[in-house]
PDB file of C-alpha atoms in Angstrom:
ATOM      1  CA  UNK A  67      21.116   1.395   0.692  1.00  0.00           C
ATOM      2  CA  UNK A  68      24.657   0.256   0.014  1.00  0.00           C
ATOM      3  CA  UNK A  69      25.646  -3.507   0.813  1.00  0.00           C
ATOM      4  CA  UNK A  70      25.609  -3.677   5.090  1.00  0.00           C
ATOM      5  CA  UNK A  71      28.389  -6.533   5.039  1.00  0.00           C
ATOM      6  CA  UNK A  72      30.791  -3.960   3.064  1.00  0.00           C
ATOM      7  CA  UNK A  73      30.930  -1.720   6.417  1.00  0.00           C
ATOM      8  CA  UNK A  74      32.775  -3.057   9.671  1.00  0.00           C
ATOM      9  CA  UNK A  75      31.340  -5.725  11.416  1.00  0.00           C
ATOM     10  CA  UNK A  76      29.835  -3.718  14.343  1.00  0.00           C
ATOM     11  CA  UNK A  77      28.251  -1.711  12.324  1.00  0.00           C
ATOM     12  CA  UNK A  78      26.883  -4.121   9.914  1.00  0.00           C
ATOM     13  CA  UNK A  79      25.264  -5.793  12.718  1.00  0.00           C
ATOM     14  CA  UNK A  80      23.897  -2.946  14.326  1.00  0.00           C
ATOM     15  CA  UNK A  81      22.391  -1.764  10.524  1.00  0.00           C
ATOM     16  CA  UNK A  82      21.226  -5.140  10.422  1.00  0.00           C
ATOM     17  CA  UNK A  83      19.156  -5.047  14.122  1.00  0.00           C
ATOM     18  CA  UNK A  84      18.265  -1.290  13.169  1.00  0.00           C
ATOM     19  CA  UNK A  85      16.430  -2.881   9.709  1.00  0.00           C
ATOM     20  CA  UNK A  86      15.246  -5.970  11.199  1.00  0.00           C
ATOM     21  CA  UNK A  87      13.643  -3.237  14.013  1.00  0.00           C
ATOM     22  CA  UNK A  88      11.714  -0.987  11.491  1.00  0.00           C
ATOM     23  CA  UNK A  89      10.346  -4.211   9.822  1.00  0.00           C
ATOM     24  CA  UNK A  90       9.104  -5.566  12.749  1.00  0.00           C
ATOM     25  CA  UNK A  91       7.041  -2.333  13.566  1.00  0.00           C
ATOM     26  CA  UNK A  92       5.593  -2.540  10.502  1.00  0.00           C
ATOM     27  CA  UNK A  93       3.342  -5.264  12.263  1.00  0.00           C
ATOM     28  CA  UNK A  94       2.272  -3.118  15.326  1.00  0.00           C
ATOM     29  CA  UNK A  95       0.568  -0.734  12.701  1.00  0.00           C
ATOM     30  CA  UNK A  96      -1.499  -3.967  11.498  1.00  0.00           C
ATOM     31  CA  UNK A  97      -2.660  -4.864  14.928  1.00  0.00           C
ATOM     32  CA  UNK A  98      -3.302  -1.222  15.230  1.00  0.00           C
ATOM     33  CA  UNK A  99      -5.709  -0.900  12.712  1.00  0.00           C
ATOM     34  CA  UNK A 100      -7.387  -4.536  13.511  1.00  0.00           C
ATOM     35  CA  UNK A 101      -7.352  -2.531  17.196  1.00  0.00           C
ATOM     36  CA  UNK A 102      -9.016   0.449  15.650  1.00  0.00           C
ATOM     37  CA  UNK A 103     -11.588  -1.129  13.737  1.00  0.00           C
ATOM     38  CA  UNK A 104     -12.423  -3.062  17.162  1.00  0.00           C
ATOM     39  CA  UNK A 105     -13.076  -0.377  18.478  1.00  0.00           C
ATOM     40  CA  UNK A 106     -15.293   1.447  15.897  1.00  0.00           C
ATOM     41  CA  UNK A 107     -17.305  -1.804  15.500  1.00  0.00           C
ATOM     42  CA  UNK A 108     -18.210  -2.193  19.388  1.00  0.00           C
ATOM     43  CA  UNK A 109     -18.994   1.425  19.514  1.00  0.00           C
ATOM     44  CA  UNK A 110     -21.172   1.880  16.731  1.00  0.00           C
ATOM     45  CA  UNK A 111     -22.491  -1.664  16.669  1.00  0.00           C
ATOM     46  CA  UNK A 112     -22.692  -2.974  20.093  1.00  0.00           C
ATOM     47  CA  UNK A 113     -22.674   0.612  22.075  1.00  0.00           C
ATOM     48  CA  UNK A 114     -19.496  -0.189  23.747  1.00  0.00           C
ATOM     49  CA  UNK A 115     -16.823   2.154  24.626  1.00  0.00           C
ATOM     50  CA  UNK A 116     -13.196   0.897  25.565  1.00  0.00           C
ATOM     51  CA  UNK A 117     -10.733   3.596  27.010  1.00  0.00           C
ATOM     52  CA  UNK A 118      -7.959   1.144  27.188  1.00  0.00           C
ATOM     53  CA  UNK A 119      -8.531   0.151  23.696  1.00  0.00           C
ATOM     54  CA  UNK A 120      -8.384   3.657  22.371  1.00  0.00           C
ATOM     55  CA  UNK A 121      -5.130   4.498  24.641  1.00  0.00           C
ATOM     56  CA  UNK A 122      -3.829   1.373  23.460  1.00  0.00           C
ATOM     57  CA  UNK A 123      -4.178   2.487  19.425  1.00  0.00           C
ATOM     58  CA  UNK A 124      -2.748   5.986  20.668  1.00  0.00           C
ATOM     59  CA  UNK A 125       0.395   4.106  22.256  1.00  0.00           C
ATOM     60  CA  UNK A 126       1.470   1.982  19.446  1.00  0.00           C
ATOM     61  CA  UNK A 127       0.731   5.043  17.649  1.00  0.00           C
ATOM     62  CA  UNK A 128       3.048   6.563  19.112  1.00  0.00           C
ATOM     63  CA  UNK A 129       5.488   3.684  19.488  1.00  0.00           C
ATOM     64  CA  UNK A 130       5.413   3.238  15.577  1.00  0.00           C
ATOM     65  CA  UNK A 131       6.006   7.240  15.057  1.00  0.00           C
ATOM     66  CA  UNK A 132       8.741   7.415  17.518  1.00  0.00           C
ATOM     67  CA  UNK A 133      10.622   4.139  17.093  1.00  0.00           C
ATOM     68  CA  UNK A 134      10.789   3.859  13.322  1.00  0.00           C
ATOM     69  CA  UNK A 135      11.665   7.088  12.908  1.00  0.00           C
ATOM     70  CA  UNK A 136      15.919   5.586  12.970  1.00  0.00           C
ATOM     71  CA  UNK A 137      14.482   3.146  10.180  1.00  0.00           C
ATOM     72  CA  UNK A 138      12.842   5.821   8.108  1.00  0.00           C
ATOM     73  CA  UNK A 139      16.317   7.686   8.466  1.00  0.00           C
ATOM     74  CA  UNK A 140      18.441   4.300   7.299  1.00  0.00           C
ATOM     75  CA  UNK A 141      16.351   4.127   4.154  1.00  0.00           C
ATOM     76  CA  UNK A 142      16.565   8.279   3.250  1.00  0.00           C
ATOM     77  CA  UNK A 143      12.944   8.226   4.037  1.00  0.00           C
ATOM     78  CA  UNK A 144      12.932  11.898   5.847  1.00  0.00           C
ATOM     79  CA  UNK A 145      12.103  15.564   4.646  1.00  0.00           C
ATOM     80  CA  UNK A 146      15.310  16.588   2.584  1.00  0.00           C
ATOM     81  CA  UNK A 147      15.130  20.460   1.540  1.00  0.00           C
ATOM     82  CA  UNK A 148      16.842  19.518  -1.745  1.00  0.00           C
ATOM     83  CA  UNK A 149      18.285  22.647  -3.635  1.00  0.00           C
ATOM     84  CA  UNK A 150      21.949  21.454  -4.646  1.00  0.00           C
ATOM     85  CA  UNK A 151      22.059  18.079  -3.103  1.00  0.00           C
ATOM     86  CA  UNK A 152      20.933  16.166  -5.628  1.00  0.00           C
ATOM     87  CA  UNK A 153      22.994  17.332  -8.413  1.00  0.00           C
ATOM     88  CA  UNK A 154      26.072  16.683  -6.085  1.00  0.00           C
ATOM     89  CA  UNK A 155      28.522  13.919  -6.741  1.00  0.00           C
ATOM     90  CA  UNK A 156      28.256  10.717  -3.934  1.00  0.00           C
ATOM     91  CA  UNK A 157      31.219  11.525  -2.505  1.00  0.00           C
ATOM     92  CA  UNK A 158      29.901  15.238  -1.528  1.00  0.00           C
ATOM     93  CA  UNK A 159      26.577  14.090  -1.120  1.00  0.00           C
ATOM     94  CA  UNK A 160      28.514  11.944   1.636  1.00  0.00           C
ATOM     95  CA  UNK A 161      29.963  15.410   3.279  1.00  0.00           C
ATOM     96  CA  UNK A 162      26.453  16.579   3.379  1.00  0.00           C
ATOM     97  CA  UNK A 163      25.391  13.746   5.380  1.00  0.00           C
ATOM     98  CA  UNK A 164      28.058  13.369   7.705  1.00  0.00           C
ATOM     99  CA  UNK A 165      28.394  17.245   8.635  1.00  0.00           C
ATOM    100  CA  UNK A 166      24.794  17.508   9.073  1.00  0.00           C
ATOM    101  CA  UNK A 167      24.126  14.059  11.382  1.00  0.00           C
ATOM    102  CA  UNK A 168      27.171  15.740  13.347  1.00  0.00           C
ATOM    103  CA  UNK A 169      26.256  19.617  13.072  1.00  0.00           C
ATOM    104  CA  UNK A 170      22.349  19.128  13.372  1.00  0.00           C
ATOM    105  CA  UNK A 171      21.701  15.587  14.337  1.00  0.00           C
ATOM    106  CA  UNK A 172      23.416  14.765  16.862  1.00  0.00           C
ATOM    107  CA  UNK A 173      23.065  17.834  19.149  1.00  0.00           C
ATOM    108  CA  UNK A 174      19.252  17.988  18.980  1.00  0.00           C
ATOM    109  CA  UNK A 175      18.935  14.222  19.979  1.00  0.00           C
ATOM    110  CA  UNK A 176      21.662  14.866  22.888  1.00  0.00           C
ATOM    111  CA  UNK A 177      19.352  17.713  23.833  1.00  0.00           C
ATOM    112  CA  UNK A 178      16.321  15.706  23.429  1.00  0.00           C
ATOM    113  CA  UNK A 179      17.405  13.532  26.284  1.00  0.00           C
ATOM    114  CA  UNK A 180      18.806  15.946  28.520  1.00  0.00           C
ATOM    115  CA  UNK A 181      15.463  17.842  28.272  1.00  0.00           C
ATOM    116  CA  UNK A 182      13.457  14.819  28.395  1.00  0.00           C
ATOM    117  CA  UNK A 183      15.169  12.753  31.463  1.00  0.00           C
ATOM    118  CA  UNK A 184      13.608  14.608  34.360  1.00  0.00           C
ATOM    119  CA  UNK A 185      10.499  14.400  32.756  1.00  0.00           C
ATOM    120  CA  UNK A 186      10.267  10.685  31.993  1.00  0.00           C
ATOM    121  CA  UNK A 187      12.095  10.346  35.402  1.00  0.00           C
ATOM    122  CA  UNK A 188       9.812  11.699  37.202  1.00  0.00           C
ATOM    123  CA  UNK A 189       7.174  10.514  35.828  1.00  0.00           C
ATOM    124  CA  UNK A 190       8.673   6.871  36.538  1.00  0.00           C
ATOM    125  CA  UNK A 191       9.508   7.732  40.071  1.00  0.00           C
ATOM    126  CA  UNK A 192       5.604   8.454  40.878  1.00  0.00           C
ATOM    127  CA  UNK A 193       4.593   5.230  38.334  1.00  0.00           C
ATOM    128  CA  UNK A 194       2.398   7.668  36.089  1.00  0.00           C
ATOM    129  CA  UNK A 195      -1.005   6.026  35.236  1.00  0.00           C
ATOM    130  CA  UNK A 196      -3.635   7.215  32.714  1.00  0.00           C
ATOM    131  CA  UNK A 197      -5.867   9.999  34.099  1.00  0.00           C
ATOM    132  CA  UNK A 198      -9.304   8.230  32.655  1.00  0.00           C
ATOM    133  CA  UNK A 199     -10.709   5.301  33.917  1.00  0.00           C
ATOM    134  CA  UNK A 200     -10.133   2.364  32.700  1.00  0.00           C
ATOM    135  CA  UNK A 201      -6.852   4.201  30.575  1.00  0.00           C
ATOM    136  CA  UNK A 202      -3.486   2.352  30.416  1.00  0.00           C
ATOM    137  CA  UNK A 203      -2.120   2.603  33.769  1.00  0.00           C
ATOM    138  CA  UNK A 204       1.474   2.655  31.985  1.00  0.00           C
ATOM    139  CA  UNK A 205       1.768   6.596  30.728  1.00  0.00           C
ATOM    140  CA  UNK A 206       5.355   6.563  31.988  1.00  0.00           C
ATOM    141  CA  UNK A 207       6.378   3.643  29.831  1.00  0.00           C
ATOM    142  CA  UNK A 208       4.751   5.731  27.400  1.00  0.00           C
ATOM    143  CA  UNK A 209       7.128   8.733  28.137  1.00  0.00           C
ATOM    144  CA  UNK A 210       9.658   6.776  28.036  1.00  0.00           C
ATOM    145  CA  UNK A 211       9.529   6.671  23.925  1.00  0.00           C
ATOM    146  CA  UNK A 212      10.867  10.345  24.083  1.00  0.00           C
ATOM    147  CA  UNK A 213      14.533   9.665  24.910  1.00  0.00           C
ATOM    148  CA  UNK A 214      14.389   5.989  23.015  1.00  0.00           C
ATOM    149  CA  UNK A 215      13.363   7.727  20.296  1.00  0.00           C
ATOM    150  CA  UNK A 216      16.590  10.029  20.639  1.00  0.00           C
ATOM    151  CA  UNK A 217      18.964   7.199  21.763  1.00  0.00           C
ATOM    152  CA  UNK A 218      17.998   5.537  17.971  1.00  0.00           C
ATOM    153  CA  UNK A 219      18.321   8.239  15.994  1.00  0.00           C
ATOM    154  CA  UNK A 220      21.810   8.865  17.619  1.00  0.00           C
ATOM    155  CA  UNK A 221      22.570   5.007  16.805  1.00  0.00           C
ATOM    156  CA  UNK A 222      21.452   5.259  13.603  1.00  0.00           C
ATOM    157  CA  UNK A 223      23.442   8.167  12.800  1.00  0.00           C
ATOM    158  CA  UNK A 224      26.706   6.499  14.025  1.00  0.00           C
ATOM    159  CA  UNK A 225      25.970   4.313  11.670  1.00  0.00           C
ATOM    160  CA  UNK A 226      25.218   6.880   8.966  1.00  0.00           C
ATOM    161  CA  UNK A 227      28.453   8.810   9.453  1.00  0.00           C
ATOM    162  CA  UNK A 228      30.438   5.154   9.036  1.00  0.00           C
ATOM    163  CA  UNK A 229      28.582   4.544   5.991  1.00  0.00           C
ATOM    164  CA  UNK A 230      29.223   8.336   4.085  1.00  0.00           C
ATOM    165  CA  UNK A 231      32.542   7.690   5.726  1.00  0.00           C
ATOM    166  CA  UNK A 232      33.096   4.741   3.786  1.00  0.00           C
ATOM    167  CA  UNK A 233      31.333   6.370   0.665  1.00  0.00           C
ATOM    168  CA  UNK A 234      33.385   9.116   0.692  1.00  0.00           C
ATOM    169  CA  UNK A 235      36.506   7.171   0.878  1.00  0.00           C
ATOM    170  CA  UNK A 236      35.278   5.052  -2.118  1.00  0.00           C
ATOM    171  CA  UNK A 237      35.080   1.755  -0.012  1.00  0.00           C
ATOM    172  CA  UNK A 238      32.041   0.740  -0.869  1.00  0.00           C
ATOM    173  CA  UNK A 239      29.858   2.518  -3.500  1.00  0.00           C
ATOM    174  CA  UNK A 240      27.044   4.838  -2.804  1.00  0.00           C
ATOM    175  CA  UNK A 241      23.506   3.630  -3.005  1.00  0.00           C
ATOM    176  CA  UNK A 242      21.404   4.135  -6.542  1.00  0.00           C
ATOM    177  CA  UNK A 243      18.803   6.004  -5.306  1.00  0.00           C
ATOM    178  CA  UNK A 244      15.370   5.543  -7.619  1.00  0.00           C
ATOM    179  CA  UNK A 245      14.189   8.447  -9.322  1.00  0.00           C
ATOM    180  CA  UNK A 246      10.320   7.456  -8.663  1.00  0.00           C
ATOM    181  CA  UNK A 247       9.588   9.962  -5.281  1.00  0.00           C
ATOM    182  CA  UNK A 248       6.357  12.121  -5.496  1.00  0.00           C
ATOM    183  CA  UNK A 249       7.760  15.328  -4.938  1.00  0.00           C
ATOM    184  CA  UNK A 250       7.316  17.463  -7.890  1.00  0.00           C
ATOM    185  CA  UNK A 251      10.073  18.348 -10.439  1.00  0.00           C
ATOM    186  CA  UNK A 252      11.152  22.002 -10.983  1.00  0.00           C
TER     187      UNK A 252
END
């Protein structure tokens, strides 16, 4: 990623909450697994079963899988079909990524929360619980990951657009990306 203090200062601090955000996530997967291996141990070991422990590894599941998806984004971390973009110059490459946040982005996460607001609403309005006994009586907090989720990626595409913006302008230089992914070579 290109130097965050090079873009305006809104921005920069919003890039800067948006990184220190993903990091911070990166902890709920450790107390996820300590969770998980809890729960395998008192199972298999002491014959106990906890529902609320085994919602509670699906929720920060899917609190890690929803909420740093806007982190994997900042770092280039998502599925690129690359054909031609790589072989581009920055400043295209930069064109790429600013028409498709607009063209694509933005419109599916503005539709993710339209879709998704009567559900999660309504599922706050009756204070959805877990149907098992014993489950996390919060499944509408739960829910409520769906537009989050959306509401980031839009904020992290703002942010995007600035920085190709500034890119493409020749502000600040494009990032060196390292040649060391897995994907295999044609």
């Amino acid at each position: 990623m290109s130097d965050t203090t090079q873009l305006p200062a809104f921005i920069a601090a919003l890039d800067r909450i948006s990184e220190w955000f993903g990091r911070s996530l990166a902890w709920l997967i450790i107390i996820m697994m300590l969770i998980q291996f809890a729960i395998v141990l008192l199972r298999y070991v002491f014959s106990v079963n906890s529902i609320f422990m085994q919602e509670l590894v699906m929720y920060m599941h899917a609190s890690v899988f929803m909420l740093a998806a806007a982190y994997t984004f900042r770092h280039d971390g998502h599925v690129r079909v690359d054909i031609f973009y790589r072989g581009m110059t920055p400043r295209r490459q930069a064109v790429v990524n600013i028409v498709g946040i607009i063209t694509l982005l933005m419109p599916v996460m503005i539709f993710i929360i339209a879709s998704s607001f009567g559900y999660v609403a309504n599922s706050w309005r009756i204070m959805e619980t877990s149907s098992d006994y014993g489950g996390i009586p919060a499944v509408f907090a739960l829910k409520t990951l769906i537009p989050l989720f959306a509401a980031l990626m839009i904020l992290q595409g703002v942010i995007e657009v600035v920085r190709n913006g500034y890119v493409f302008t020749g502000r600040i230089s494009p990032s060196i990306g390292d040649d060391n992914h897995l994907e295999e070579r044609v």
